[in-house]
Short mmCIF file of C-alpha atoms in Angstrom, two decimals:
data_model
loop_
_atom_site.label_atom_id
_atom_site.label_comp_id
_atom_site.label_asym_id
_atom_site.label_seq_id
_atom_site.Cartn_x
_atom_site.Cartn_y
_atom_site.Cartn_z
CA UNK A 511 0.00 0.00 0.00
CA UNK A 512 1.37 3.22 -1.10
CA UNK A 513 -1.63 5.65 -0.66
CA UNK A 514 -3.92 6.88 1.49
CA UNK A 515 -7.45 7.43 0.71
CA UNK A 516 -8.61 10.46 3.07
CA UNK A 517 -11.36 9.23 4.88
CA UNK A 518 -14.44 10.97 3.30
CA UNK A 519 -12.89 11.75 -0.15
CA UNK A 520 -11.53 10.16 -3.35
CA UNK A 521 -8.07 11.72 -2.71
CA UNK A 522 -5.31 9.34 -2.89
CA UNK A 523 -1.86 10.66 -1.38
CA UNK A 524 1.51 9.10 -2.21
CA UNK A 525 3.41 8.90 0.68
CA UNK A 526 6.62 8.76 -1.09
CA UNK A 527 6.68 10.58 -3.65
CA UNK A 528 9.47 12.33 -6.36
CA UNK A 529 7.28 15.18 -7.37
CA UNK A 530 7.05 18.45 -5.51
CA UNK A 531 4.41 18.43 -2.88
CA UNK A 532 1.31 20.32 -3.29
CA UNK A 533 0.85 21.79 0.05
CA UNK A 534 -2.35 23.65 -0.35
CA UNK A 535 -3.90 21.07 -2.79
CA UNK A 536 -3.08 18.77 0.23
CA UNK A 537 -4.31 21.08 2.56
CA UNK A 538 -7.68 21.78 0.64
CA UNK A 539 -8.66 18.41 0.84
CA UNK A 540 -8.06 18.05 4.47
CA UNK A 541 -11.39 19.80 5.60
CA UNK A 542 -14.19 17.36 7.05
CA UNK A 543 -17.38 18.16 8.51
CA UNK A 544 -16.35 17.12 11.95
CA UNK A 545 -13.40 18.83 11.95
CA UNK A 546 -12.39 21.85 13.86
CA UNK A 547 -8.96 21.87 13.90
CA UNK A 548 -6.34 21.19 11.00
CA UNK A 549 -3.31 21.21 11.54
CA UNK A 550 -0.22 21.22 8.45
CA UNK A 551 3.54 20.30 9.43
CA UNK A 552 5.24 21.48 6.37
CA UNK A 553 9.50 20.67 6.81
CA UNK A 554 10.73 23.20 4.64
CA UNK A 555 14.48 23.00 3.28
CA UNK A 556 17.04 25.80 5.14
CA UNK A 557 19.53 27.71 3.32
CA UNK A 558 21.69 27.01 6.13
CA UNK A 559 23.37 24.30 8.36
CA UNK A 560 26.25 23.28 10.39
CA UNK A 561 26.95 27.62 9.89
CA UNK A 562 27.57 26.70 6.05
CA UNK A 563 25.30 27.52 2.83
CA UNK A 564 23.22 25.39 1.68
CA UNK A 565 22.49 25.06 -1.60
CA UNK A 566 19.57 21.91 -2.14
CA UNK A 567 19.48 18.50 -0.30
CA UNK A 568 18.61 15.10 -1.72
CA UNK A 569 16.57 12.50 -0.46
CA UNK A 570 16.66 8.90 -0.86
CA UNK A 571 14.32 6.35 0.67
CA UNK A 572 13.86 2.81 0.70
CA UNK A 573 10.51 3.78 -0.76
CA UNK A 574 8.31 0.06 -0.18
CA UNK A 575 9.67 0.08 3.42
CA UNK A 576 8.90 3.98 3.82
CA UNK A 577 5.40 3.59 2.25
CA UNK A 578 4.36 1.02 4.57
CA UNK A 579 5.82 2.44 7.55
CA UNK A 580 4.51 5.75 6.99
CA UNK A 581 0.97 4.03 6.88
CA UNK A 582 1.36 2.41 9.57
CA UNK A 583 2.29 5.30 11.79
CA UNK A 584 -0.50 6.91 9.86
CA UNK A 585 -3.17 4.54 10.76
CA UNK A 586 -1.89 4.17 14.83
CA UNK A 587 -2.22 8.26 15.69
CA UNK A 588 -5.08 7.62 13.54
CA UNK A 589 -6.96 5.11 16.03
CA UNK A 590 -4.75 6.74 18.92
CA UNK A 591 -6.34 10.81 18.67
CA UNK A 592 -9.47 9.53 16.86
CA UNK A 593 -8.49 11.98 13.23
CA UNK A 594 -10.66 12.99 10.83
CA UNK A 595 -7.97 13.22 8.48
CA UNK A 596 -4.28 11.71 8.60
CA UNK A 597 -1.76 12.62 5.49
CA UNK A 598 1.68 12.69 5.42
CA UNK A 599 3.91 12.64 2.54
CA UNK A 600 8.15 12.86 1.96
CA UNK A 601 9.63 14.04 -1.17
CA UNK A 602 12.22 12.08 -2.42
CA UNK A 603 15.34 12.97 -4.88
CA UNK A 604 16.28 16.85 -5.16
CA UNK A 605 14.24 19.14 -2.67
CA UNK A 606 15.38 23.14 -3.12
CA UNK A 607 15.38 25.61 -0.36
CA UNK A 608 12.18 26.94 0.68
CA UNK A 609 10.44 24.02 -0.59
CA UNK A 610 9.25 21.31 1.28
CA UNK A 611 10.41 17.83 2.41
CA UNK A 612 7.70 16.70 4.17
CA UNK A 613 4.25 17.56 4.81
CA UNK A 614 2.09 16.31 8.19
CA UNK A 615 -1.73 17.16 7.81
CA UNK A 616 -3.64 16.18 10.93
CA UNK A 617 -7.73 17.04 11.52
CA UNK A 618 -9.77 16.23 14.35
CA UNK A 619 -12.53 18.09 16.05
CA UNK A 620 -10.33 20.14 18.74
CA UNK A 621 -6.62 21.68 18.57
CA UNK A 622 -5.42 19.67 21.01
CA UNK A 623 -5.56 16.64 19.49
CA UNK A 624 -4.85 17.96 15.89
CA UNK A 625 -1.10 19.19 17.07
CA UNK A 626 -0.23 16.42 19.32
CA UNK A 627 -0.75 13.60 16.74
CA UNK A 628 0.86 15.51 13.96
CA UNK A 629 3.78 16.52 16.05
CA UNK A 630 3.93 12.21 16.88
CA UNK A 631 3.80 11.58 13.28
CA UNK A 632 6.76 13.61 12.00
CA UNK A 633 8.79 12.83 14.91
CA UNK A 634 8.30 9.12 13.96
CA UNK A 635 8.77 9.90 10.56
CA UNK A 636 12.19 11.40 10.96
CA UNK A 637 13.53 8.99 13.85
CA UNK A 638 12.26 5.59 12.13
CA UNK A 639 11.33 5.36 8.03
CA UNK A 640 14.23 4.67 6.01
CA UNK A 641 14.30 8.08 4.49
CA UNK A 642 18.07 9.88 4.34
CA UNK A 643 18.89 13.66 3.04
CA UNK A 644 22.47 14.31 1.67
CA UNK A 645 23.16 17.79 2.01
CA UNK A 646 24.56 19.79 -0.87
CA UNK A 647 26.68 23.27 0.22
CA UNK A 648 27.26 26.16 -1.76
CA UNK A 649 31.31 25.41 -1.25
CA UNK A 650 30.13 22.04 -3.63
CA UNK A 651 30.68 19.64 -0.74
CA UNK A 652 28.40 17.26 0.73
CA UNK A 653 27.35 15.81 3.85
CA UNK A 654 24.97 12.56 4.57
CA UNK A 655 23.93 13.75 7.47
CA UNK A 656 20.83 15.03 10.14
CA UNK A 657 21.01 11.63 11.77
CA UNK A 658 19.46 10.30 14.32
CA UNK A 659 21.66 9.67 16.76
CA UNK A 660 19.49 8.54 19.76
CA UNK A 661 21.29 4.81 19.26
CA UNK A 662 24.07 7.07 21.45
CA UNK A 663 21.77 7.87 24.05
CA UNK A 664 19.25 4.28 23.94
CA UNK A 665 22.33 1.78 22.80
CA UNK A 666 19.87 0.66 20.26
CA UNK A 667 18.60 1.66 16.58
CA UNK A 668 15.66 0.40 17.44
CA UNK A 669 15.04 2.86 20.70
CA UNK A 670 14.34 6.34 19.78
CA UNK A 671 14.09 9.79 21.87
CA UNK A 672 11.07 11.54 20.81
CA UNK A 673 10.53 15.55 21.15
CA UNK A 674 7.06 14.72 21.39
CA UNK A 675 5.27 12.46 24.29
CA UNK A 676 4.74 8.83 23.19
CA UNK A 677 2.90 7.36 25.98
CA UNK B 1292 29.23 9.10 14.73
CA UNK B 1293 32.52 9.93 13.17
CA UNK B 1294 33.36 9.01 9.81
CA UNK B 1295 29.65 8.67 8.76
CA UNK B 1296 30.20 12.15 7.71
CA UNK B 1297 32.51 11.85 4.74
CA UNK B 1298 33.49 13.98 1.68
CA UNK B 1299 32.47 12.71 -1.33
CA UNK B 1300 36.13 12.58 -2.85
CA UNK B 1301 37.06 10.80 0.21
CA UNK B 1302 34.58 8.13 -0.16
CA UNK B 1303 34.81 7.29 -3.27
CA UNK B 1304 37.88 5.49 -2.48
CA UNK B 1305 37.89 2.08 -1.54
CA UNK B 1306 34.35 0.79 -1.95
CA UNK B 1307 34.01 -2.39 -1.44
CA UNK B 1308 33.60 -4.85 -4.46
CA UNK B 1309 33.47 -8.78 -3.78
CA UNK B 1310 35.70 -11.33 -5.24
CA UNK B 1311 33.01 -13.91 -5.84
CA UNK B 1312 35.86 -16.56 -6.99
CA UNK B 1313 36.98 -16.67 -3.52
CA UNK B 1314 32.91 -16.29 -2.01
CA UNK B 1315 32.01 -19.65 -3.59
CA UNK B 1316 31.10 -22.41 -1.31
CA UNK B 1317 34.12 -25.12 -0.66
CA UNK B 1318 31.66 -27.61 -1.09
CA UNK B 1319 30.63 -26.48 -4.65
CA UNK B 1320 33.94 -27.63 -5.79
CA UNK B 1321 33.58 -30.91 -3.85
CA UNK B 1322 30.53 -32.31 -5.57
CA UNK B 1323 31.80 -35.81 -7.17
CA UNK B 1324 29.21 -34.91 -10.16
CA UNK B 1325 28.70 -31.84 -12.49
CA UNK B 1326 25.09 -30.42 -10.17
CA UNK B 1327 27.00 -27.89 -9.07
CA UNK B 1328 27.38 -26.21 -12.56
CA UNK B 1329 23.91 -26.28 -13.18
CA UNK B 1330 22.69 -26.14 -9.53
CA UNK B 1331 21.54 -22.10 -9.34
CA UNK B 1332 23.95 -19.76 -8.02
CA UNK B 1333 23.05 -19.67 -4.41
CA UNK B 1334 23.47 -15.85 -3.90
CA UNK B 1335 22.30 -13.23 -1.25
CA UNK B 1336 21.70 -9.65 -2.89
CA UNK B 1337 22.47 -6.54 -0.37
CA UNK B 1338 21.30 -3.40 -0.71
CA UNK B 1339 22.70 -0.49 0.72
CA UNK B 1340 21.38 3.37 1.63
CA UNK B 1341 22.67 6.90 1.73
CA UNK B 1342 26.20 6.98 3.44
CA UNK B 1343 26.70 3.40 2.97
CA UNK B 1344 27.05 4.02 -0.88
CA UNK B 1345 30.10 5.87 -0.12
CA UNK B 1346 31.81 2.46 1.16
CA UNK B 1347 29.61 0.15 -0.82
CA UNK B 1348 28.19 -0.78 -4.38
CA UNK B 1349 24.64 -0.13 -4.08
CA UNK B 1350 23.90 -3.28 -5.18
CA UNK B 1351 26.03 -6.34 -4.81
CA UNK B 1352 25.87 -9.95 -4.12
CA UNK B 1353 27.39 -12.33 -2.06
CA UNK B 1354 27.95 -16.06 -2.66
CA UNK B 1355 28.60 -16.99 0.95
CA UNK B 1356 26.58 -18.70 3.71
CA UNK B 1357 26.24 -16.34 6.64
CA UNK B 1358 25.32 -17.69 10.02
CA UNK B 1359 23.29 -14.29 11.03
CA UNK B 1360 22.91 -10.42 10.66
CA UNK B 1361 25.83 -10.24 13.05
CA UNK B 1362 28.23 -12.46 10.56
CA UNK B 1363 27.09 -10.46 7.62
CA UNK B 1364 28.21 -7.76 9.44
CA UNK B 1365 31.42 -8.71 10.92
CA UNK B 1366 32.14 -9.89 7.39
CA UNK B 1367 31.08 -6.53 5.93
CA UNK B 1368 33.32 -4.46 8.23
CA UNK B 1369 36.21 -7.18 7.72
CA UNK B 1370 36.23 -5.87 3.58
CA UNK B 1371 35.85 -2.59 4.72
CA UNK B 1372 36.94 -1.67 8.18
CA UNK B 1373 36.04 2.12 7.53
CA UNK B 1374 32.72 1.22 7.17
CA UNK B 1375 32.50 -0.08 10.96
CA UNK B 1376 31.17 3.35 12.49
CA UNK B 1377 28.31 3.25 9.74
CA UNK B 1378 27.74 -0.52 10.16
CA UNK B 1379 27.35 -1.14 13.67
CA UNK B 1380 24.31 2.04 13.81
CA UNK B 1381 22.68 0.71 10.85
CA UNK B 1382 19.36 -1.97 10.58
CA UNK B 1383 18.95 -4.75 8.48
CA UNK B 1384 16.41 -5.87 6.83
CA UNK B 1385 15.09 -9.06 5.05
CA UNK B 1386 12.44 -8.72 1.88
CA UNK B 1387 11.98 -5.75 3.23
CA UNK B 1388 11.09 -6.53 6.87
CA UNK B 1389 13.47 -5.49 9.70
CA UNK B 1390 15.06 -8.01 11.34
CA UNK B 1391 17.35 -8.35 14.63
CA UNK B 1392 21.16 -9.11 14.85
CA UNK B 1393 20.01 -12.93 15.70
CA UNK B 1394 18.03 -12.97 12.31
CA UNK B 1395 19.24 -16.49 10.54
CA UNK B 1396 19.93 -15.58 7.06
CA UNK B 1397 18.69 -18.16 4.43
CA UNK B 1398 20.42 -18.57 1.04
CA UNK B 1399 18.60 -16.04 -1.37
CA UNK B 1400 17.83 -13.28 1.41
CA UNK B 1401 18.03 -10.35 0.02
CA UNK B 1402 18.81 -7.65 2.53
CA UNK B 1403 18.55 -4.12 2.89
CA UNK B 1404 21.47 -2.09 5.16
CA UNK B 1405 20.41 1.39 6.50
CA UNK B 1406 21.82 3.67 8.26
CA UNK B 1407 20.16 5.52 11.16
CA UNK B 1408 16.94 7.59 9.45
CA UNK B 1409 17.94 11.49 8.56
CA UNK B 1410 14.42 12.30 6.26
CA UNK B 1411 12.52 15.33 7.17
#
C-alpha cells in the first residue's frame, strides 16, 4: 500500500513521492465536517546548516519500506487521537530551499488533538522510516547527514528519543 | 558518529567490491558430479542506503553462507573496516522486513542495510 485514501474523499496521497508536494492542494482536501482543527507540518528546506550555505538536499528512501511504515504510523495516531484526516507525505530525490520535504496534515474536532498527533507523526517519521537527506553546500561539498543519533543515548537503533510524548 | 560524515572525494575510495571466486562455497567444488554447474547460483543480494554508498556498491551480491545479521556484518566491516562506524548504527532488513542481529539468514535473502533515518 502506497496511498492513502482520506477518509471521506476520493483523494489518494503518495506517501513517497518524487514530485514536488502540493501543500495547499493537500491542505484543501483536508477539511471534514467534523473537523475543527487542522493542523499542516510542512518541513521546509534551510539555506543554512552546520553555519555553512546550503544550496539543495537530496533525499533517498527505501521507498516500499517507507510507504508502509509511513501508513502504519498513519493509521496508529489515527486510532490513537481519533483523526478525521491523517496525510503525510516525503519528497524524495532533489528538494530546493524553501520548498518542502515533508508535509504532516492532521484534523480532528479540537486543537489539542490535531497538534499532538501531527507533532507524533513527523517525529516518527524522521527517527524511524528509512528516508536519508544528503546535504549539498554552496562550497560544492556534501554531507549525509541530520542523523538520528538517539542509538548514542538508547544503545539501540531500534530505541528512539522523541521531542514529542509517546505514551 | 565519526566518519559517517565523509566527503564525497574521500569516499569514493575504496568501496568495497566482492571477489566472488573466492565467495564460492568449498563444497561447490567438492561435488563428485557436475550439479553444481547447473545447480543455481546460491546468492544473497544486499542493498545499501545513503552513506553506505560511499563504502559500498549499491547493489552487490554475495555467494557466501552467513550464520546471522551479526556475521554479515562482521564480514562486511572485515572488507571494509572504515565502514565499521556506519555498520554497527545501521538496521537490516530481510524482503523488506526489519530483522534483529540474531536474524538467521537463508540462502537467497536479500537484505537491505540502512543507516540511522535522517528524512525530514
Amino acid at each position: 500500500m502506497t496511498t492513502s485514501a482520506l477518509c471521506h474523499q476520493a483523494v489518494e496521497v503518495k506517501f513517497i513521492t518524487s514530485e514536488p508536494i502540493d501543500l495547499s492542494g493537500l491542505l484543501a482536501s483536508s477539511h471534514h465536517p467534523e473537523a475543527g482543527a487542522v493542523v499542516l507540518f510542512s518541513g521546509d528546506v534551510r539555506d543554512n546548516n552546520l553555519s555553512k550555505r546550503v544550496s539543495y538536499l537530496e533525499y533517498e528512501a527505501n521507498e516500499a519500506m517507507a510507504a508502509k511504515m509511513v501508513a502504519e504510523i498513519l493509521e496508529e495516531a489515527r486510532l490513537k487521537w481519533k483523526l478525521n484526516i491523517a496525510v503525510a507525505q516525503h519528497r524524495i530525490g532533489k528538494v530546493g530551499v524553501s520548498e518542502a520535504a515533508v508535509v504532516v496534515i492532521t484534523a480532528t474536532p479540537h486543537r489539542r488533538e490535531a497538534y499532538e498527533a501531527n507533532r507524533h507523526i513527523i517525529d516518527r517519521i524522521k527517527h524511524e522510516v528509512p528516508i536519508w537527506k544528503c546535504e549539498y553546500f554552496e562550497d560544492g561539498s556534501k554531507l549525509w547527514g541530520g542523523n538520528c543519533n538517539c542509538h548514542e543515548i538508547t544503545g539501540s537503533p531500534d530505541k528512539h528519543i522523541y521531542e514529542s510524548p509517546q505514551s | 558518529m565519526k566518519g559517517m560524515c565523509r566527503g564525497e572525494d574521500e569516499g569514493m575510495r575504496g568501496k568495497y567490491q566482492p571477489d566472488t571466486s573466492k565467495l564460492l562455497p568449498q563444497s561447490s567444488y567438492l561435488k563428485p558430479d557436475n550439479s553444481y554447474l547447473i545447480e543455481k547460483l546460491k546468492t544473497m543480494k544486499i542493498e545499501v542506503y545513503a552513506v553506505l554508498k560511499e563504502y559500498f556498491e549499491k547493489e552487490f551480491t554475495l555467494s557466501k553462507s552467513f550464520k546471522d545479521i551479526n556475521d554479515l556484518r562482521n564480514f562486511l566491516i572485515d572488507s571494509n573496516p572504515k565502514a565499521s562506524g556506519v555498520l554497527n548504527i545501521s538496521r537490516f532488513a530481510v524482503d523488506n522486513e526489519f530483522v534483529d542481529n540474531n536474524y538467521s539468514l537463508k540462502e537467497n535473502d536479500n537484505i537491505s542495510i540502512m543507516p540511522p533515518s535522517s528524512g525530514g
